[in-house]
Short mmCIF file of C-alpha atoms in Angstrom, two decimals:
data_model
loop_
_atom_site.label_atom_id
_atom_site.label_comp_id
_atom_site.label_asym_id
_atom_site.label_seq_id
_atom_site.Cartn_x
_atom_site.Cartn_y
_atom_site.Cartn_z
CA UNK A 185 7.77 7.89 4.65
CA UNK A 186 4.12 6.65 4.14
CA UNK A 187 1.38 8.73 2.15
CA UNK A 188 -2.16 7.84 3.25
CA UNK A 189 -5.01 9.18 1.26
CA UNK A 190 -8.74 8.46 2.08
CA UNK A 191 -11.51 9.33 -0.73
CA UNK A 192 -14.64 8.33 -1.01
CA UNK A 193 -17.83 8.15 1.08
CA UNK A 194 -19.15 5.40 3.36
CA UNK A 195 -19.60 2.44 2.73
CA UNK A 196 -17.07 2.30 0.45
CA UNK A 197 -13.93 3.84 0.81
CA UNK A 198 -10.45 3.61 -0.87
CA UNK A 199 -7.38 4.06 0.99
CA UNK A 200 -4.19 4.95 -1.67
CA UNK A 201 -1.00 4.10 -0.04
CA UNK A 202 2.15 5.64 -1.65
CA UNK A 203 5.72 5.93 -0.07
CA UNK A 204 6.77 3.30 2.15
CA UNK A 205 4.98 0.56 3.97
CA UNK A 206 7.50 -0.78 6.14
CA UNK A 207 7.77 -1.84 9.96
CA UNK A 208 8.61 1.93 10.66
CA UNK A 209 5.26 3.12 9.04
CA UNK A 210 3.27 1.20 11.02
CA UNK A 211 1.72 4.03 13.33
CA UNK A 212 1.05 5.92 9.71
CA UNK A 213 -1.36 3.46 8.90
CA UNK A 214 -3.08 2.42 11.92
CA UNK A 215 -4.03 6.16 13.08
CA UNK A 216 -5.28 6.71 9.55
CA UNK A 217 -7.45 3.53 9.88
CA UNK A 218 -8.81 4.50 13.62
CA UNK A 219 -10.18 7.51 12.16
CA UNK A 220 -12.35 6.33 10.08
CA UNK A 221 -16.32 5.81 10.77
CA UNK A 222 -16.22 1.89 10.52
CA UNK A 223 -19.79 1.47 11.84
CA UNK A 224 -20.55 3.39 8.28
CA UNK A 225 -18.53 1.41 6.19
CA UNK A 226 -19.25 -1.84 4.30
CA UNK A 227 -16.24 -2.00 1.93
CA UNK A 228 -12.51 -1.12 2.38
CA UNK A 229 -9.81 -0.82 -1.05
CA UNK A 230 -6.30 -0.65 -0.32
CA UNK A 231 -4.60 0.68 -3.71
CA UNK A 232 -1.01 0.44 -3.73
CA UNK A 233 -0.01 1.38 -7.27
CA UNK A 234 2.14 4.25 -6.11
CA UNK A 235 3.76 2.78 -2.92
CA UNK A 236 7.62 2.89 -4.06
CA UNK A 237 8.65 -0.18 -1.22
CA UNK A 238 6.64 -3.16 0.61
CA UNK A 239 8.15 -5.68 3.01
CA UNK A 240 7.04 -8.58 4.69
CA UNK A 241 6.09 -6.31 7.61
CA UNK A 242 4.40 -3.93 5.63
CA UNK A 243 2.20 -7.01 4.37
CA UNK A 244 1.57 -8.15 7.72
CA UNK A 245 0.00 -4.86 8.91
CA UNK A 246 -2.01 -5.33 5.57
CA UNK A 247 -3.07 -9.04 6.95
CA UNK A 248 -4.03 -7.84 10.35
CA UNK A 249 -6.12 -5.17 8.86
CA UNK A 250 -7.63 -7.90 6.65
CA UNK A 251 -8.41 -9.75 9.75
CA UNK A 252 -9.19 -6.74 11.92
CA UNK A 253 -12.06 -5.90 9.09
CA UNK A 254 -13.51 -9.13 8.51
CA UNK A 255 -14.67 -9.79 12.26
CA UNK A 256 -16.45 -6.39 11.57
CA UNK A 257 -18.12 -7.21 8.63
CA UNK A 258 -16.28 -5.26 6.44
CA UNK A 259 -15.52 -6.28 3.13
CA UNK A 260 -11.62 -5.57 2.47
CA UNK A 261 -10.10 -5.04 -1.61
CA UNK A 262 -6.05 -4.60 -2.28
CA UNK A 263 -5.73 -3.18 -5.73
CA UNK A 264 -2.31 -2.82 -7.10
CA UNK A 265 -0.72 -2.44 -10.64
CA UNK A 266 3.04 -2.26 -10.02
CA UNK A 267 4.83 -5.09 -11.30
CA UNK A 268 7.81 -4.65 -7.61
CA UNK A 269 4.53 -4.67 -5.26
CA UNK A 270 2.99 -7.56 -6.88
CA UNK A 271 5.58 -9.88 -7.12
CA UNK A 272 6.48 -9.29 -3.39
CA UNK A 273 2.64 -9.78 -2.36
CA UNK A 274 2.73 -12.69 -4.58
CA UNK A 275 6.03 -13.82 -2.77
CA UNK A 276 4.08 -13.68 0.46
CA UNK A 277 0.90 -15.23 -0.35
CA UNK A 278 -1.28 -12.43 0.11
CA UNK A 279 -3.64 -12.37 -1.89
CA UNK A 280 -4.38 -16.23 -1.14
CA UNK A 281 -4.55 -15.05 2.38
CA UNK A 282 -7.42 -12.15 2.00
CA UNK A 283 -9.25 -14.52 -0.35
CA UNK A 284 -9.52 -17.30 2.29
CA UNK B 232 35.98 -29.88 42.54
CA UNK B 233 33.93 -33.52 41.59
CA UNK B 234 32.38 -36.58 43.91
CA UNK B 235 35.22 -38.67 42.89
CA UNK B 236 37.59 -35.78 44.24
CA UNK B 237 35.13 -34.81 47.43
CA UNK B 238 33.91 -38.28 48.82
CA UNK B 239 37.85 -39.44 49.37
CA UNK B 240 39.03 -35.93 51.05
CA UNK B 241 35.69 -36.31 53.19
CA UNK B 242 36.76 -39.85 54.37
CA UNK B 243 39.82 -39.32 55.32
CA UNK B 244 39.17 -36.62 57.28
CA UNK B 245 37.18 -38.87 59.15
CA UNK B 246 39.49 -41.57 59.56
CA UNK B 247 42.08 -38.97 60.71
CA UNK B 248 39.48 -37.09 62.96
CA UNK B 249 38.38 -40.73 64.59
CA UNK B 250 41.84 -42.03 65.34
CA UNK B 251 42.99 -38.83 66.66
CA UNK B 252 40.30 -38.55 69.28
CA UNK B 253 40.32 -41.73 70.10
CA UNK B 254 43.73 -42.36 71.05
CA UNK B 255 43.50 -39.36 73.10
CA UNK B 256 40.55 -40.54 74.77
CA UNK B 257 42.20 -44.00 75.35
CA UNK B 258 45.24 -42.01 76.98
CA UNK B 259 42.88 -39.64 79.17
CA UNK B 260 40.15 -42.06 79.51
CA UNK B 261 37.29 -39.51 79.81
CA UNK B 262 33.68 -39.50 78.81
CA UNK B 263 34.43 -36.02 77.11
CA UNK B 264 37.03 -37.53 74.64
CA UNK B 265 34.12 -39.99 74.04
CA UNK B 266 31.31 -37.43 73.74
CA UNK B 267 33.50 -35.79 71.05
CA UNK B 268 34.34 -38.53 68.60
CA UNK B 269 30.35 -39.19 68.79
CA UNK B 270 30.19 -35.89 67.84
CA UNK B 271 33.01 -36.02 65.22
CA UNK B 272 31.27 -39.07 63.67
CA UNK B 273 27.80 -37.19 63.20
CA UNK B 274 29.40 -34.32 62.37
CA UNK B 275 31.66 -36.12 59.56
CA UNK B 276 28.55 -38.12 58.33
CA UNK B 277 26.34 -35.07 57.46
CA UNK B 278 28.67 -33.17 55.73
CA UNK B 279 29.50 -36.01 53.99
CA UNK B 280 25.84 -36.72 52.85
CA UNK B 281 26.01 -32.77 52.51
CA UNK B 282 28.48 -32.77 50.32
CA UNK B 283 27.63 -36.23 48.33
CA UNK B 284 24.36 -33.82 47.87
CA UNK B 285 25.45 -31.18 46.11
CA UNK B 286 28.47 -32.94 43.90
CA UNK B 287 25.28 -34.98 42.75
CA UNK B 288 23.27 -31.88 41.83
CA UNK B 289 26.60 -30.53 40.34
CA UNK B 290 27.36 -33.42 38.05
CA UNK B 291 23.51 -33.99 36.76
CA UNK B 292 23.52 -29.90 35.95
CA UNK B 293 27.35 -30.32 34.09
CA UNK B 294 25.82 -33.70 32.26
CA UNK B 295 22.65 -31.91 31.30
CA UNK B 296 24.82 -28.88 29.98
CA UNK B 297 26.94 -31.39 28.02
CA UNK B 298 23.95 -33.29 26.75
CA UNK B 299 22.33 -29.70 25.37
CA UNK B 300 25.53 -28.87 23.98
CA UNK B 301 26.02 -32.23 21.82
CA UNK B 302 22.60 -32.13 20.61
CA UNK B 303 22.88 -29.07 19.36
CA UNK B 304 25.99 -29.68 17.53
CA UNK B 305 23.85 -33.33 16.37
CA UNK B 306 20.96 -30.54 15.00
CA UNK B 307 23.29 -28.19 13.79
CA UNK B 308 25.11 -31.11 11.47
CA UNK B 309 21.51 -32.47 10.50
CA UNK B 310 20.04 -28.64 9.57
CA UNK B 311 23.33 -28.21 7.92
CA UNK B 312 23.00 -31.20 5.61
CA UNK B 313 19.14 -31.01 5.15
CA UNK B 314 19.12 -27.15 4.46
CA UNK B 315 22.09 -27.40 1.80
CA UNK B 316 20.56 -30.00 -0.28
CA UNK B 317 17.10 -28.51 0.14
CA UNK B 318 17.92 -24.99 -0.99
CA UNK B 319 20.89 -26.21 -3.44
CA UNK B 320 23.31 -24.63 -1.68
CA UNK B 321 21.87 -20.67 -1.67
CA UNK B 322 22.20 -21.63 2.49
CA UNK B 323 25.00 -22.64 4.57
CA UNK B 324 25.00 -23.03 8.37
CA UNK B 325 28.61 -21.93 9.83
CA UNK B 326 29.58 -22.83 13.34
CA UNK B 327 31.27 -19.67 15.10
CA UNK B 328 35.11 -21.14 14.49
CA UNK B 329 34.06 -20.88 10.73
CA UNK B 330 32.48 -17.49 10.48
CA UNK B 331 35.68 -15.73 12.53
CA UNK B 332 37.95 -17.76 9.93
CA UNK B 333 36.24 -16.51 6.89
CA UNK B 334 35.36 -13.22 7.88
CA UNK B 335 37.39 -12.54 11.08
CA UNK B 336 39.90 -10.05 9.30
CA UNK B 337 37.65 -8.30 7.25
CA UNK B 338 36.85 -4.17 7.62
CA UNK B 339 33.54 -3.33 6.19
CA UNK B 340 33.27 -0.56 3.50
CA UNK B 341 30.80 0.46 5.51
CA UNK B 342 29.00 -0.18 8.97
CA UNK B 343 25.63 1.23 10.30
CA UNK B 344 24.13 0.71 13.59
CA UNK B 345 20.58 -1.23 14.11
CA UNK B 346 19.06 -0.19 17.25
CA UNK B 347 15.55 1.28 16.61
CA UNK B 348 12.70 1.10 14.51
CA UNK B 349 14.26 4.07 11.97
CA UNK B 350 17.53 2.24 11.44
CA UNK B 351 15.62 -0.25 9.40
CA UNK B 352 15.08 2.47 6.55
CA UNK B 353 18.18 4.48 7.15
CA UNK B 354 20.09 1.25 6.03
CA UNK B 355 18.07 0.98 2.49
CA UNK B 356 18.80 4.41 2.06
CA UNK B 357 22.65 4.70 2.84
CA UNK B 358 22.98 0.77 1.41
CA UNK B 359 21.44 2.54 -1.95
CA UNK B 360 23.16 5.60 -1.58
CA UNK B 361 26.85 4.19 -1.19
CA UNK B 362 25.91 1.51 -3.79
CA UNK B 363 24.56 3.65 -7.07
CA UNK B 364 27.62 4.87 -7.74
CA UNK B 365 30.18 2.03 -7.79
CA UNK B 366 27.79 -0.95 -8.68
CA UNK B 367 27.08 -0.57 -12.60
CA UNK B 368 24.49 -3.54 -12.23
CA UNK B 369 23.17 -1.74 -9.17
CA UNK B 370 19.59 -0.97 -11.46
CA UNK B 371 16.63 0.50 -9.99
CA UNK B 372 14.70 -3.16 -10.54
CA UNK B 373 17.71 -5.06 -9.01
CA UNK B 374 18.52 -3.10 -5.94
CA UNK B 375 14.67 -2.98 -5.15
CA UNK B 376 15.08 -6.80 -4.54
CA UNK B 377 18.41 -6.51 -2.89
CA UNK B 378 17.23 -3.53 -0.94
CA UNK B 379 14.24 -6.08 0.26
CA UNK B 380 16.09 -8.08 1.49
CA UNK B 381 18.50 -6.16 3.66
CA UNK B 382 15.36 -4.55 4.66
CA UNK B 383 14.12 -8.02 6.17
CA UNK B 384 17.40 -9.01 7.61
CA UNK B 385 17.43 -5.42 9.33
CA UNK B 386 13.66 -6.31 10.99
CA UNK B 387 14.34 -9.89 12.06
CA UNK B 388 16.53 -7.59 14.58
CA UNK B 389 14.34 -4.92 15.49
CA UNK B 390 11.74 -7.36 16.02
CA UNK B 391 13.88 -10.34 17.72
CA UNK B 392 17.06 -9.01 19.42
CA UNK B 393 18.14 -6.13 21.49
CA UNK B 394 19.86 -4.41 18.41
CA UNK B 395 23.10 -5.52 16.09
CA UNK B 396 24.62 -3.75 13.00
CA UNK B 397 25.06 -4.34 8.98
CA UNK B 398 28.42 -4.18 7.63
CA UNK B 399 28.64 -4.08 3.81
CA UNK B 400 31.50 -4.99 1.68
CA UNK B 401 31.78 -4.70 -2.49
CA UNK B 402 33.22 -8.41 -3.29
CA UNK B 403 34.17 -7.67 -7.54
CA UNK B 404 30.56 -6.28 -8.61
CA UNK B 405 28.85 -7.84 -5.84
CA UNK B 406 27.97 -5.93 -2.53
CA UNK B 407 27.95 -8.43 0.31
CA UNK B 408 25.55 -7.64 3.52
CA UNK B 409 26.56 -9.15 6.83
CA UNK B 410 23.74 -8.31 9.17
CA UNK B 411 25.04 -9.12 13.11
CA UNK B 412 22.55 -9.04 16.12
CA UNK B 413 23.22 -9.06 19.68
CA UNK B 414 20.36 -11.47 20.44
CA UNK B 415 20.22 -15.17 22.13
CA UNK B 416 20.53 -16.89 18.58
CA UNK B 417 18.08 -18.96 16.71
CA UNK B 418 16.40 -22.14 18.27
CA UNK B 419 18.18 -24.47 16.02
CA UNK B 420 15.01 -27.01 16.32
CA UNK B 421 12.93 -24.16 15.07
CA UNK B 422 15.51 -23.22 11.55
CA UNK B 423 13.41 -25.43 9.72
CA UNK B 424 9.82 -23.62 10.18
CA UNK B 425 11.59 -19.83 10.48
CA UNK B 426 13.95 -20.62 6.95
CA UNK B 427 10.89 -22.08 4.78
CA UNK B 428 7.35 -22.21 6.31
CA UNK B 429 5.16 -18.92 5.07
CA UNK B 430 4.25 -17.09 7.73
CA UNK B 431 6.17 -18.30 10.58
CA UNK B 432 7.49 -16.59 13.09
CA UNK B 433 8.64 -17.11 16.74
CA UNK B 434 6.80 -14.31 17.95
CA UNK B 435 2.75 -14.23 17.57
CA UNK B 436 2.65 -10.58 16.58
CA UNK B 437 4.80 -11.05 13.20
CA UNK B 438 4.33 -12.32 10.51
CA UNK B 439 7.93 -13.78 9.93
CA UNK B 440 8.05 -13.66 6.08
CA UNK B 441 12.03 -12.35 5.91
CA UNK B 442 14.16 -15.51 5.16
CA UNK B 443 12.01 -16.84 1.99
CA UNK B 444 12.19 -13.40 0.93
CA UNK B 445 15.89 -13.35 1.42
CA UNK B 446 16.43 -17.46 -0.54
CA UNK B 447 14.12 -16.17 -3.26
CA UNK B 448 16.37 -13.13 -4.05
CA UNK B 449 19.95 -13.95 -3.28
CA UNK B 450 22.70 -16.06 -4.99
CA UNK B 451 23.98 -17.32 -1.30
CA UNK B 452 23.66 -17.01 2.10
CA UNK B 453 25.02 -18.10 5.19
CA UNK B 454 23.42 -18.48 8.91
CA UNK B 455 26.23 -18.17 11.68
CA UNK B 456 23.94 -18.64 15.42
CA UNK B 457 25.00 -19.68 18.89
CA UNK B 458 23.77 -18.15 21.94
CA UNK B 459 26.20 -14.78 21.56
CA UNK B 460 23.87 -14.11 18.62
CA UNK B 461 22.96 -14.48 14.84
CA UNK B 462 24.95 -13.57 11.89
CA UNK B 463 23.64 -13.55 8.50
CA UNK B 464 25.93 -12.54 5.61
CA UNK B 465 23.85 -12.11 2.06
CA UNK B 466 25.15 -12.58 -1.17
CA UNK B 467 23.06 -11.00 -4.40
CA UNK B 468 24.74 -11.75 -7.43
CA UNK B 469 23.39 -8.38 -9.52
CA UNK B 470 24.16 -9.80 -12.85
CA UNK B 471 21.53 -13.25 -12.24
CA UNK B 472 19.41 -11.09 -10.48
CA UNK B 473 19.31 -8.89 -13.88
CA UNK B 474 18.85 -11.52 -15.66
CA UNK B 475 15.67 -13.20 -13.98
CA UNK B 476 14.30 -9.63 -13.54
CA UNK B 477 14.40 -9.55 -17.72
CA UNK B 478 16.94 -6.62 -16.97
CA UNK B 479 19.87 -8.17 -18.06
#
């Protein structure tokens, strides 16, 4: 199961992630996303420092959401401090990728 | 039945037909016996070319088959050279005949079904569940890894195939993961790019991560594909994995 939890005010908002972000979460994420006011919004953090399990799916929905953002204007962040995240983000490249 | 079979059979029914019709037309002597050998000899002709036709058609689709099928036993024997020296040995390709011989007798410990998005974490779970107990090396930092890596086997046939099924098996301390799909197999010139290029995927809309994932993590693995489908059996040695994880 995916947790999504939106705080903050345009233009910047974080999005905390906890659970997990899998192939089988992907509608979780995406309706949370589509509700939000992204003409008001100049900045977009992803924390995942209490999601329990990331695969390479869950990363790509990550990447097109990167993507999705940046044609926008929007400015997207992933902050993260657990060690089993990181390494499989690392694994993948992703932070190379959102950095391009 | 082949042209060398077909053009003979066709000829001497010719011959046959000819003689037959005209000795009787010598005997009667009439313009009808004469009309039908002309007739005969048309007739015998075109089906002839007819059939000259399709054993041609025939033979060029039974050569192309046979070409497709040696060069993909020539890729199979290159990719299985290339990808064992390049991964030092974690992956092994096995033709069918070698899977069924290795693993043919076997009963899983346990089997689940893949067939829809929610299988994919239904097999973490039960995998941990039926693990925790009987693995001592089965640690929360090591089965996170191993547990990754079933979960990107488990995708690769949401995502690619019309469904399949993971059998597990405890080998000593080991659990091994043989994760079966019902799909059209991997294109054998596109192993390469799927087993070790980041982000590649034969599909646009993913992002195709899963096998690095998987040679990063486990001890072995081996890649059984043909056109009945794909068959990958993972190895995680829990002790190494310990280790490297600073667990150990």
């Amino acid at each position: 199961m995916l947790y999504v939890k939106v705080s903050g005010q345009p233009p910047s908002v974080t999005i905390a992630l906890a659970g997990e972000l899998d192939m089988v979460s992907t509608q979780t994420l995406n309706t949370a996303i589509k509700e939000l006011d992204k003409d008001m919004i100049e900045r977009i953090t992803i924390c995942l420092s209490k999601l329990q399990f990331i695969d390479s799916s869950g990363i790509g929905q990550l990447i097109s959401l990167y993507r999705a953002l940046k044609v926008r204007g929007i400015k997207f962040r992933v902050e993260n401090n657990n060690r089993e995240i990181e390494e499989v983000l690392e694994l993948i490249g992703l932070r190379e990728i959102i950095e391009e | 039945m082949n042209k060398a079979m077909m053009v003979p059979l066709v000829f001497c029914f010719f011959v046959a037909g000819v003689a037959f019709i005209l000795i009787d037309g010598l005997i009667d002597n009439t313009l009808v016996s004469l009309t039908w050998t002309g007739l005969l000899i048309v007739g015998t002709l075109g089906t002839s070319f007819l059939t000259c036709l399709f054993c041609n058609k025939a033979v060029r689709a039974q050569n192309q088959l046979r070409k497709e099928h040696e060069e993909r036993e020539r890729l199979f024997q290159v990719y299985h050279n290339v990808i064992e020296a390049l991964t030092q040995n974690p992956l092994t390709l096995l033709t069918p005949t070698e899977y069924d011989l290795k693993f043919g007798q076997e009963q899983p410990l346990l089997s689940l079904p893949i067939r829809e998005v929610e299988d994919i974490r239904r097999c973490r779970q039960e995998v941990d569940e039926f693990l925790k107990d009987k693995l001592p090396k089965w640690t929360k930092s090591v089965s996170h890894r191993v547990l990754l890596c079933v979960s990107e086997a488990v995708t690769n046939v949401i995502k690619h195939t019309p469904g399949g099924r993971l059998d597990l098996i405890i080998e000593g301390n080991n659990p091994r993961f043989h994760i079966i799909d019902k799909g059209s197999g991997l294109d054998l010139n596109k192993l390469p790019y799927l087993l070790f290029l980041k982000g590649y995927s034969t599909e646009d809309n993913s992002i195709g991560y899963g096998f690095p994932i998987i040679i990063r993590y486990m001890s072995k693995v081996l890649v059984c594909t043909s056109k009945a489908g794909t068959k990958l059996v993972l190895y995680p040695d829990l002790e190494k994995l310990a280790e490297r994880l600073g667990d150990g």
